[in-house]
């Protein structure tokens, strides 16, 4: 009976996820939902206390509910590494790998976790890298554990890169386009396959180096697609063509695909900017100069400056002009401001002496940590209020709330009806019909 029951439901693993950031917290809640017994550890005690009280450290649709559903049952949060590691069979490392000033990834948190595992390892463990890391990091994790281990215990290291997007993280976890597992042993392969057995997705089994490289290559390729279409948008501006139609027609070609062909103010967030840089860095270190990616980065940087320049062409002098910035987070459905295009755009405007009305449905609080309320900066939750008396509206993040705005009402309250649509979100013809001057990106 017990045997057939086990066969029907499969093995429930004792999993420890290290890191309660976007990847770690989402993966913890989702592994618990899949039926595994999960403890998510983070050395930030305050963060763990808050999560235990039901307060999530970031905005992500659905995460509050999923944590609430599983907490105290399959899911626990702790700041005690030692016990959590000792009690687990599988340890996922999901700590941050922020960029250093030279573009390389700062892997000190990864090393720290590996050393902590080494000090607390008491039986066979599978240690899985989930953070985005440069190729050959798995090798370093293995070396670190061997260097610091107190007891000689068998362990395996594996790589299982995460491909989830912020804002759609839970959906992406349960319905991924693929699951990649980089392994060195049949035992590790079996465990990872069992952990993910309920998820229907192509499973790609590789060695560890290949798995790590797949993640950097995927993010860099997506960033390349964005910079490519942004470069095409520049040509469209110069030639009087419409980039939206260009990308629509290009995307119909199945070999190209329609995703990530939306021209705009450029990519941001904590993944693409740092991963492109880190991929350039590791390639150089290995002996290859990835010049294509250098251009990808350059195009992305220029995109934001060009956007402000185009507003300047219309308004001439920006000093004391009031400008509404709609959307601050790096993309909709998140409050994440890390490397958001809005930051550079706001800084350009502030340098020119413009007065800014900043407005975002979720990230005003995060933005206030970067731009304090003051003479030049005011915050608004209500976009209509944000646009009142303005000389220009800059749409920087395409939140749904902004798409449905009543432009007629907005126009009545503005000083000068200019829209700079950094995401090509508004209906251009409609805006012009209403009497707006319209600046798009490549149309
Ligand atoms: C990205 C990848 O899409 C995920 O697969 C990956 O797991 C994640 O990085 C990561 O490495 O953790 P994310 O950074 O959450 O996910 O956001 P995306 O939806 O990929 O958007 C990134 C940026 O590109 C945003 O600023 C977005 O506005 C911009 N973008 C996206 C465009 O400018 N144009 C497009 O057509 C698409």
Short mmCIF file of C-alpha atoms and ligand atoms in Angstrom, two decimals:
data_model
loop_
_atom_site.label_atom_id
_atom_site.label_comp_id
_atom_site.label_asym_id
_atom_site.label_seq_id
_atom_site.Cartn_x
_atom_site.Cartn_y
_atom_site.Cartn_z
CA UNK A 1 0.00 0.00 0.00
CA UNK A 2 2.67 2.42 1.08
CA UNK A 3 4.67 1.51 -2.03
CA UNK A 4 1.84 2.11 -4.50
CA UNK A 5 0.97 5.36 -2.75
CA UNK A 6 4.55 6.49 -3.14
CA UNK A 7 4.44 5.52 -6.82
CA UNK A 8 1.26 7.49 -7.40
CA UNK A 9 2.41 10.71 -5.77
CA UNK A 10 6.18 10.44 -6.29
CA UNK A 11 8.87 11.41 -3.85
CA UNK A 12 8.51 14.63 -1.91
CA UNK A 13 11.94 16.14 -1.50
CA UNK A 14 13.20 18.13 1.43
CA UNK A 15 14.39 21.25 -0.32
CA UNK A 16 16.30 24.20 1.03
CA UNK A 17 16.25 27.32 -1.14
CA UNK A 18 18.94 29.82 -0.20
CA UNK A 19 17.86 33.40 -0.97
CA UNK A 20 14.40 34.95 -0.63
CA UNK A 21 14.73 37.28 -3.61
CA UNK A 22 12.57 37.15 -6.72
CA UNK A 23 13.89 33.79 -7.91
CA UNK A 24 14.31 32.18 -4.48
CA UNK A 25 10.98 33.19 -2.98
CA UNK A 26 8.97 32.32 -6.08
CA UNK A 27 10.78 28.97 -6.52
CA UNK A 28 10.23 28.15 -2.82
CA UNK A 29 6.50 28.80 -2.99
CA UNK A 30 6.20 26.88 -6.28
CA UNK A 31 8.23 23.86 -5.10
CA UNK A 32 5.98 23.75 -2.02
CA UNK A 33 2.91 23.91 -4.25
CA UNK A 34 4.33 20.95 -6.21
CA UNK A 35 4.25 19.01 -2.93
CA UNK A 36 7.87 19.24 -1.77
CA UNK A 37 8.83 20.20 1.77
CA UNK A 38 10.59 23.54 1.43
CA UNK A 39 12.54 25.80 3.71
CA UNK A 40 13.60 29.13 2.25
CA UNK A 41 16.54 30.72 4.07
CA UNK A 42 17.88 34.22 3.88
CA UNK A 43 20.43 35.95 6.12
CA UNK A 44 18.26 39.09 6.18
CA UNK A 45 16.32 38.39 9.39
CA UNK A 46 14.03 41.37 8.93
CA UNK A 47 13.00 40.11 5.51
CA UNK A 48 12.29 36.62 6.87
CA UNK A 49 10.26 38.05 9.79
CA UNK A 50 8.19 40.11 7.38
CA UNK A 51 7.53 37.14 5.08
CA UNK A 52 6.50 35.08 8.10
CA UNK A 53 3.96 37.83 8.88
CA UNK A 54 2.66 37.61 5.30
CA UNK A 55 4.43 40.72 3.96
CA UNK A 56 6.28 39.96 0.73
CA UNK A 57 9.54 41.84 0.01
CA UNK A 58 8.41 42.80 -3.53
CA UNK A 59 5.30 43.07 -5.63
CA UNK A 60 4.64 40.00 -7.77
CA UNK A 61 1.12 39.03 -8.85
CA UNK A 62 -0.05 35.89 -7.00
CA UNK A 63 2.94 35.43 -4.68
CA UNK A 64 1.14 36.56 -1.50
CA UNK A 65 -1.62 34.01 -2.05
CA UNK A 66 0.74 31.15 -2.92
CA UNK A 67 2.91 31.77 0.14
CA UNK A 68 -0.16 32.10 2.36
CA UNK A 69 -1.55 28.82 1.03
CA UNK A 70 1.62 26.81 1.78
CA UNK A 71 3.29 28.55 4.72
CA UNK A 72 3.47 26.45 7.88
CA UNK A 73 2.61 23.34 5.83
CA UNK A 74 5.01 22.60 2.98
CA UNK A 75 6.74 25.95 3.23
CA UNK A 76 8.78 27.55 5.96
CA UNK A 77 11.05 30.57 6.13
CA UNK A 78 14.13 30.78 8.29
CA UNK A 79 17.31 32.74 8.79
CA UNK A 80 19.10 29.74 10.26
CA UNK A 81 21.29 28.25 7.53
CA UNK A 82 22.96 25.48 9.49
CA UNK A 83 19.88 23.49 10.55
CA UNK A 84 18.07 24.10 7.24
CA UNK A 85 21.01 22.80 5.23
CA UNK A 86 21.53 19.78 7.48
CA UNK A 87 17.85 18.77 7.23
CA UNK A 88 17.59 19.09 3.42
CA UNK A 89 18.30 16.66 0.61
CA UNK A 90 18.49 19.27 -2.13
CA UNK A 91 19.82 22.81 -1.79
CA UNK A 92 19.00 25.40 -4.43
CA UNK A 93 21.26 28.44 -4.44
CA UNK A 94 19.22 31.49 -5.46
CA UNK A 95 21.25 34.38 -4.06
CA UNK A 96 21.99 37.60 -5.95
CA UNK A 97 24.87 37.95 -8.38
CA UNK A 98 24.98 41.76 -8.75
CA UNK A 99 27.27 43.50 -11.24
CA UNK A 100 30.68 44.80 -10.20
CA UNK A 101 32.02 48.04 -11.63
CA UNK A 102 34.04 46.13 -14.28
CA UNK A 103 30.88 44.38 -15.52
CA UNK A 104 31.70 40.99 -14.01
CA UNK A 105 29.23 39.26 -11.71
CA UNK A 106 29.87 39.53 -7.98
CA UNK A 107 29.87 35.89 -6.90
CA UNK A 108 30.81 36.47 -3.26
CA UNK A 109 27.31 35.47 -2.01
CA UNK A 110 27.55 32.23 -3.98
CA UNK A 111 30.95 31.48 -2.44
CA UNK A 112 29.59 32.29 0.99
CA UNK A 113 26.68 29.87 0.57
CA UNK A 114 29.00 27.14 -0.75
CA UNK A 115 31.29 27.58 2.28
CA UNK A 116 28.29 27.47 4.65
CA UNK A 117 27.08 24.27 2.98
CA UNK A 118 30.59 22.81 3.41
CA UNK A 119 30.54 23.54 7.13
CA UNK A 120 27.11 21.98 7.64
CA UNK A 121 27.00 19.08 5.22
CA UNK A 122 26.12 15.91 7.12
CA UNK A 123 24.79 13.50 4.47
CA UNK A 124 24.48 13.31 0.65
CA UNK A 125 23.23 16.61 -0.76
CA UNK A 126 22.47 17.79 -4.25
CA UNK A 127 23.53 21.42 -4.54
CA UNK A 128 21.86 23.20 -7.42
CA UNK A 129 22.79 26.60 -8.80
CA UNK A 130 19.65 28.55 -9.70
CA UNK A 131 21.09 32.06 -9.72
CA UNK A 132 22.27 33.39 -13.07
CA UNK A 133 26.01 32.83 -13.06
CA UNK A 134 28.89 32.88 -15.52
CA UNK A 135 29.90 29.58 -17.07
CA UNK A 136 32.21 27.51 -14.82
CA UNK A 137 30.65 28.72 -11.55
CA UNK A 138 29.36 25.21 -10.75
CA UNK A 139 32.95 24.04 -10.86
CA UNK A 140 33.91 26.75 -8.35
CA UNK A 141 31.03 25.79 -6.04
CA UNK A 142 32.29 22.22 -6.04
CA UNK A 143 35.86 23.30 -5.32
CA UNK A 144 34.70 25.59 -2.50
CA UNK A 145 32.68 22.87 -0.79
CA UNK A 146 35.62 20.47 -1.04
CA UNK A 147 37.96 23.12 0.33
CA UNK A 148 35.88 23.92 3.43
CA UNK A 149 34.03 20.68 4.14
CA UNK A 150 34.37 19.54 7.74
CA UNK A 151 33.29 15.99 7.02
CA UNK A 152 33.96 13.89 3.89
CA UNK A 153 30.44 13.43 2.51
CA UNK A 154 29.35 12.59 -1.04
CA UNK A 155 27.57 15.45 -2.79
CA UNK A 156 26.65 16.50 -6.30
CA UNK A 157 26.60 19.91 -7.87
CA UNK A 158 24.11 20.78 -10.63
CA UNK A 159 22.86 23.81 -12.53
CA UNK A 160 19.18 24.54 -13.04
CA UNK A 161 18.89 28.07 -14.43
CA UNK A 162 15.62 29.88 -13.86
CA UNK A 163 13.92 31.57 -16.81
CA UNK A 164 11.00 33.23 -15.05
CA UNK A 165 10.08 36.83 -15.77
CA UNK A 166 9.18 39.28 -13.05
CA UNK A 167 5.47 40.03 -13.14
CA UNK A 168 4.72 36.61 -14.63
CA UNK A 169 6.97 34.62 -12.34
CA UNK A 170 4.48 32.06 -11.01
CA UNK A 171 3.03 31.32 -14.44
CA UNK A 172 6.54 30.97 -15.88
CA UNK A 173 7.54 28.57 -13.11
CA UNK A 174 4.63 26.21 -13.72
CA UNK A 175 4.49 26.60 -17.51
CA UNK A 176 8.08 27.09 -18.64
CA UNK A 177 9.15 26.83 -22.28
CA UNK A 178 11.84 24.41 -21.10
CA UNK A 179 13.55 23.12 -17.99
CA UNK A 180 17.34 22.98 -18.20
CA UNK A 181 19.31 20.74 -15.87
CA UNK A 182 23.08 20.60 -15.96
CA UNK A 183 24.37 17.55 -14.12
CA UNK A 184 27.43 15.40 -13.58
CA UNK A 185 25.81 12.25 -12.22
CA UNK A 186 22.80 10.00 -12.87
CA UNK A 187 21.79 10.49 -9.22
CA UNK A 188 21.54 14.26 -9.64
CA UNK A 189 19.63 13.85 -12.91
CA UNK A 190 17.11 11.50 -11.27
CA UNK A 191 16.48 13.85 -8.34
CA UNK A 192 15.96 16.92 -10.50
CA UNK A 193 13.68 15.03 -12.87
CA UNK A 194 11.60 13.90 -9.89
CA UNK A 195 11.42 17.38 -8.42
CA UNK A 196 9.98 18.73 -11.68
CA UNK A 197 7.96 15.66 -12.65
CA UNK A 198 4.59 17.45 -12.42
CA UNK A 199 5.62 20.20 -14.82
CA UNK A 200 4.93 19.49 -18.45
CA UNK A 201 7.80 21.05 -20.38
CA UNK A 202 10.70 19.90 -22.56
CA UNK A 203 13.53 18.85 -20.28
CA UNK A 204 17.02 19.53 -21.54
CA UNK A 205 19.79 17.64 -19.79
CA UNK A 206 23.32 18.94 -20.25
CA UNK A 207 26.62 19.21 -18.43
CA UNK A 208 26.91 22.02 -15.86
CA UNK A 209 28.92 24.45 -18.00
CA UNK A 210 26.42 24.17 -20.85
CA UNK A 211 23.44 24.77 -18.55
CA UNK A 212 25.05 27.90 -17.12
CA UNK A 213 25.87 29.17 -20.58
CA UNK A 214 22.31 28.56 -21.84
CA UNK A 215 21.04 31.15 -19.35
CA UNK A 216 23.53 33.85 -20.31
CA UNK A 217 23.03 33.12 -24.01
CA UNK A 218 19.22 33.26 -23.70
CA UNK A 219 19.12 36.58 -21.84
CA UNK A 220 21.73 38.11 -24.11
CA UNK A 221 19.88 36.94 -27.22
CA UNK A 222 16.63 38.49 -25.98
CA UNK A 223 18.48 41.74 -25.21
CA UNK A 224 19.95 41.57 -28.73
CA UNK A 225 16.46 41.28 -30.22
CA UNK A 226 15.38 44.39 -28.30
CA UNK A 227 18.44 46.40 -29.29
CA UNK A 228 18.07 45.26 -32.90
CA UNK A 229 14.51 46.54 -33.13
CA UNK A 230 15.51 49.73 -31.30
CA UNK A 231 18.21 50.32 -33.92
CA UNK A 232 15.64 49.68 -36.65
CA UNK A 233 13.36 52.18 -34.87
CA UNK A 234 16.06 54.84 -35.19
CA UNK A 235 16.18 54.23 -38.94
CA UNK A 236 12.37 54.35 -39.07
CA UNK A 237 12.48 57.77 -37.39
CA UNK A 238 15.04 59.01 -39.90
CA UNK A 239 13.25 57.52 -42.91
CA UNK A 240 9.64 58.21 -41.88
CA UNK A 241 8.66 54.53 -41.53
CA UNK A 242 6.65 52.76 -38.80
CA UNK A 243 8.61 50.32 -36.60
CA UNK A 244 5.42 48.80 -35.18
CA UNK A 245 4.47 47.56 -38.63
CA UNK A 246 8.06 46.46 -39.31
CA UNK A 247 8.14 44.32 -36.14
CA UNK A 248 4.63 43.01 -36.77
CA UNK A 249 5.62 41.77 -40.22
CA UNK A 250 9.03 40.50 -39.07
CA UNK A 251 7.44 38.62 -36.19
CA UNK A 252 5.10 36.71 -38.49
CA UNK A 253 8.15 34.88 -39.79
CA UNK A 254 8.25 31.86 -37.48
CA UNK A 255 12.04 31.83 -37.61
CA UNK A 256 12.06 35.32 -36.08
CA UNK A 257 9.00 35.23 -33.80
CA UNK A 258 7.03 38.22 -32.55
CA UNK A 259 8.24 38.29 -28.93
CA UNK A 260 10.77 40.88 -27.76
CA UNK A 261 10.46 42.97 -30.90
CA UNK A 262 8.79 45.96 -29.23
CA UNK A 263 10.84 49.10 -29.74
CA UNK A 264 10.96 51.48 -26.81
CA UNK A 265 13.20 53.26 -24.35
CA UNK A 266 15.27 50.11 -23.93
CA UNK A 267 15.54 47.13 -21.66
CA UNK A 268 16.13 47.40 -17.91
CA UNK A 269 15.72 45.34 -14.77
CA UNK A 270 18.12 43.30 -12.73
CA UNK A 271 18.70 40.68 -15.42
CA UNK A 272 19.38 41.88 -18.97
CA UNK A 273 21.74 44.80 -18.19
CA UNK A 274 23.87 42.79 -15.77
CA UNK A 275 23.75 39.53 -17.72
CA UNK A 276 24.79 41.15 -21.01
CA UNK A 277 27.72 42.78 -19.19
CA UNK A 278 28.66 39.58 -17.39
CA UNK A 279 28.52 37.59 -20.64
CA UNK A 280 30.79 40.13 -22.34
CA UNK A 281 33.16 39.89 -19.37
CA UNK A 282 33.34 36.09 -19.11
CA UNK A 283 33.68 35.74 -22.92
CA UNK A 284 36.62 38.15 -22.83
CA UNK A 285 38.16 36.22 -19.95
CA UNK A 286 37.83 32.99 -21.90
CA UNK A 287 39.49 34.63 -24.92
CA UNK A 288 36.59 35.84 -27.08
CA UNK A 289 35.68 39.46 -27.63
CA UNK A 290 31.86 39.51 -27.85
CA UNK A 291 31.63 42.80 -29.80
CA UNK A 292 28.05 42.13 -30.89
CA UNK A 293 26.96 42.32 -27.25
CA UNK A 294 28.96 45.52 -26.73
CA UNK A 295 26.82 47.10 -29.45
CA UNK A 296 23.65 45.70 -27.87
CA UNK A 297 24.53 47.49 -24.66
CA UNK A 298 25.51 50.68 -26.47
CA UNK A 299 22.26 50.83 -28.44
CA UNK A 300 20.34 50.34 -25.19
CA UNK A 301 22.18 53.20 -23.49
CA UNK A 302 21.69 55.57 -26.44
CA UNK A 303 17.98 54.78 -26.63
CA UNK A 304 17.21 56.62 -23.39
CA UNK A 305 19.25 59.71 -24.27
CA UNK A 306 17.62 59.87 -27.69
CA UNK A 307 14.17 59.79 -26.11
CA UNK A 308 14.95 62.85 -23.99
CA UNK A 309 16.58 64.61 -26.97
CA UNK A 310 13.40 64.19 -28.98
CA UNK A 311 11.32 65.78 -26.20
CA UNK A 312 13.86 68.58 -26.13
CA UNK A 313 13.44 69.14 -29.87
CA UNK A 314 9.75 69.91 -29.21
CA UNK A 315 10.02 71.85 -25.95
CA UNK A 316 13.37 73.55 -26.73
CA UNK A 317 14.31 74.68 -23.21
CA UNK A 318 13.50 72.10 -20.53
CA UNK A 319 14.31 74.29 -17.54
CA UNK A 320 11.16 74.79 -15.45
CA UNK A 321 9.03 72.85 -17.97
CA UNK A 322 6.74 70.43 -16.11
CA UNK A 323 6.89 66.88 -17.37
CA UNK A 324 4.81 63.88 -16.24
CA UNK A 325 6.70 60.59 -16.20
CA UNK A 326 4.16 57.77 -16.41
CA UNK A 327 5.71 54.50 -15.33
CA UNK A 328 8.85 54.14 -13.22
CA UNK A 329 9.37 50.38 -12.76
CA UNK A 330 11.51 48.68 -15.42
CA UNK A 331 8.39 47.03 -16.83
CA UNK A 332 4.72 46.65 -15.85
CA UNK A 333 3.45 44.38 -13.04
CA UNK A 334 6.47 44.84 -10.82
CA UNK A 335 7.67 47.47 -8.37
CA UNK A 336 11.27 46.73 -9.33
CA UNK A 337 13.25 49.88 -10.11
CA UNK A 338 16.65 48.22 -10.57
CA UNK A 339 18.27 49.50 -13.78
CA UNK A 340 14.88 50.85 -14.88
CA UNK A 341 15.14 53.04 -18.02
CA UNK A 342 13.13 55.65 -16.10
CA UNK A 343 16.15 56.33 -13.84
CA UNK A 344 18.39 57.54 -16.67
CA UNK A 345 15.51 59.42 -18.30
CA UNK A 346 14.63 61.19 -15.05
CA UNK A 347 18.28 62.06 -14.45
CA UNK A 348 18.58 63.59 -17.94
CA UNK A 349 15.50 65.73 -17.34
CA UNK A 350 16.61 66.78 -13.86
CA UNK A 351 19.99 67.85 -15.22
CA UNK A 352 18.19 70.10 -17.69
CA UNK A 353 16.23 71.70 -14.84
CA UNK A 354 12.80 70.22 -15.69
CA UNK A 355 10.08 69.85 -13.03
CA UNK A 356 8.90 66.24 -12.85
CA UNK A 357 5.60 64.65 -11.84
CA UNK A 358 6.42 60.99 -11.27
CA UNK A 359 3.66 58.40 -11.32
CA UNK A 360 3.63 54.61 -11.06
CA UNK A 361 0.93 52.19 -9.89
CA UNK A 362 3.37 50.16 -7.76
CA UNK A 363 6.87 51.58 -7.56
CA UNK A 364 6.48 55.13 -6.19
CA UNK A 365 7.84 53.91 -2.86
CA UNK A 366 10.88 52.29 -4.48
CA UNK A 367 11.43 55.34 -6.67
CA UNK A 368 11.38 57.65 -3.62
CA UNK A 369 14.53 55.87 -2.42
CA UNK A 370 16.28 57.13 -5.58
CA UNK A 371 14.58 60.48 -6.22
CA UNK A 372 13.48 62.33 -3.09
CA UNK A 373 10.38 64.50 -3.22
CA UNK A 374 11.52 68.10 -3.60
CA UNK A 375 11.39 71.23 -5.71
CA UNK A 376 11.92 69.34 -8.98
CA UNK A 377 10.26 66.03 -8.07
CA UNK A 378 6.68 65.30 -7.06
CA UNK A 379 4.96 61.91 -6.82
CA UNK A 380 1.44 60.99 -7.88
CA UNK A 381 -0.60 57.82 -7.61
CA UNK A 382 -3.30 59.23 -9.88
CA UNK A 383 -2.09 59.67 -13.50
CA UNK A 384 -4.70 62.35 -14.24
CA UNK A 385 -3.36 64.47 -11.38
CA UNK A 386 0.20 63.80 -12.55
CA UNK A 387 -0.55 65.21 -16.02
CA UNK A 388 -2.27 68.40 -14.80
CA UNK A 389 -0.48 71.57 -15.92
CA UNK A 390 2.25 69.62 -17.74
CA UNK A 391 4.07 70.57 -20.94
CA UNK A 392 4.66 66.95 -21.82
CA UNK A 393 3.69 63.41 -20.80
CA UNK A 394 6.45 60.78 -21.08
CA UNK A 395 5.12 57.26 -21.09
CA UNK A 396 8.05 55.16 -19.89
CA UNK A 397 6.42 51.93 -18.64
CA UNK A 398 3.41 50.46 -20.39
CA UNK A 399 1.18 49.72 -17.37
CA UNK A 400 -2.34 48.68 -18.36
CA UNK A 401 -3.68 51.52 -16.16
CA UNK A 402 -2.06 54.00 -18.54
CA UNK A 403 -3.29 52.34 -21.72
CA UNK A 404 -6.89 52.93 -20.69
CA UNK A 405 -6.42 56.61 -19.81
CA UNK A 406 -8.96 59.12 -21.09
CA UNK A 407 -6.64 61.22 -23.27
CA UNK A 408 -9.36 63.76 -23.99
CA UNK A 409 -9.67 64.52 -20.28
CA UNK A 410 -5.89 64.67 -19.91
CA UNK A 411 -5.47 67.08 -22.80
CA UNK A 412 -7.88 69.56 -21.19
CA UNK A 413 -5.73 69.70 -18.05
CA UNK A 414 -2.33 70.05 -19.74
CA UNK A 415 -0.45 73.25 -20.41
CA UNK A 416 0.87 71.95 -23.73
CA UNK A 417 -0.45 68.71 -25.28
CA UNK A 418 2.69 66.71 -26.04
CA UNK A 419 2.96 62.94 -25.61
CA UNK A 420 6.34 61.22 -25.77
CA UNK A 421 5.34 57.58 -25.98
CA UNK A 422 8.43 55.63 -24.94
CA UNK A 423 6.69 52.28 -25.41
CA UNK A 424 4.59 53.00 -28.51
CA UNK A 425 1.57 52.19 -26.35
CA UNK A 426 -0.93 54.88 -27.26
CA UNK A 427 -2.96 54.94 -30.45
CA UNK A 428 -0.94 57.53 -32.38
CA UNK A 429 -3.70 58.51 -34.84
CA UNK A 430 -6.24 58.92 -32.03
CA UNK A 431 -3.82 61.06 -30.00
CA UNK A 432 -3.14 63.32 -32.99
CA UNK A 433 -6.87 63.56 -33.75
CA UNK A 434 -7.43 64.73 -30.17
CA UNK A 435 -4.93 67.52 -30.80
CA UNK A 436 -1.80 66.07 -29.22
CA UNK A 437 1.67 66.37 -30.66
CA UNK A 438 3.00 62.82 -30.63
CA UNK A 439 6.54 61.47 -30.32
CA UNK A 440 6.86 57.70 -30.71
CA UNK A 441 9.88 55.43 -30.90
CA UNK A 442 10.40 54.69 -34.60
CA UNK A 443 6.99 55.80 -35.81
C1 LIG B 1 14.26 38.35 -18.05
C2 LIG B 1 13.97 37.15 -18.96
O1 LIG B 1 12.87 37.43 -19.82
C3 LIG B 1 13.65 35.90 -18.12
O2 LIG B 1 13.50 34.78 -18.98
C4 LIG B 1 14.79 35.66 -17.15
O3 LIG B 1 14.53 34.54 -16.30
C5 LIG B 1 15.01 36.88 -16.29
O4 LIG B 1 15.30 38.00 -17.15
C6 LIG B 1 16.15 36.61 -15.36
O5 LIG B 1 17.27 36.43 -15.84
O6 LIG B 1 15.93 36.43 -14.15
P1 LIG B 1 12.72 40.09 -16.69
O7 LIG B 1 14.01 40.82 -16.46
O8 LIG B 1 11.81 39.84 -15.56
O9 LIG B 1 13.06 38.63 -17.33
O10 LIG B 1 11.90 40.94 -17.75
P2 LIG B 1 11.53 40.86 -19.30
O11 LIG B 1 10.08 40.64 -19.42
O12 LIG B 1 12.42 39.93 -20.02
O13 LIG B 1 11.86 42.35 -19.75
C7 LIG B 1 13.18 42.89 -19.67
C8 LIG B 1 13.23 44.29 -20.21
O14 LIG B 1 13.13 44.28 -21.63
C9 LIG B 1 12.14 45.22 -19.71
O15 LIG B 1 12.69 46.47 -19.37
C10 LIG B 1 11.20 45.34 -20.90
O16 LIG B 1 10.50 46.57 -20.91
C11 LIG B 1 12.18 45.25 -22.05
N1 LIG B 1 11.56 44.82 -23.32
C12 LIG B 1 11.02 43.58 -23.42
C13 LIG B 1 11.56 45.68 -24.41
O17 LIG B 1 12.05 46.81 -24.34
N2 LIG B 1 11.01 45.24 -25.58
C14 LIG B 1 10.46 44.01 -25.72
O18 LIG B 1 9.98 43.69 -26.83
C15 LIG B 1 10.46 43.16 -24.61
#
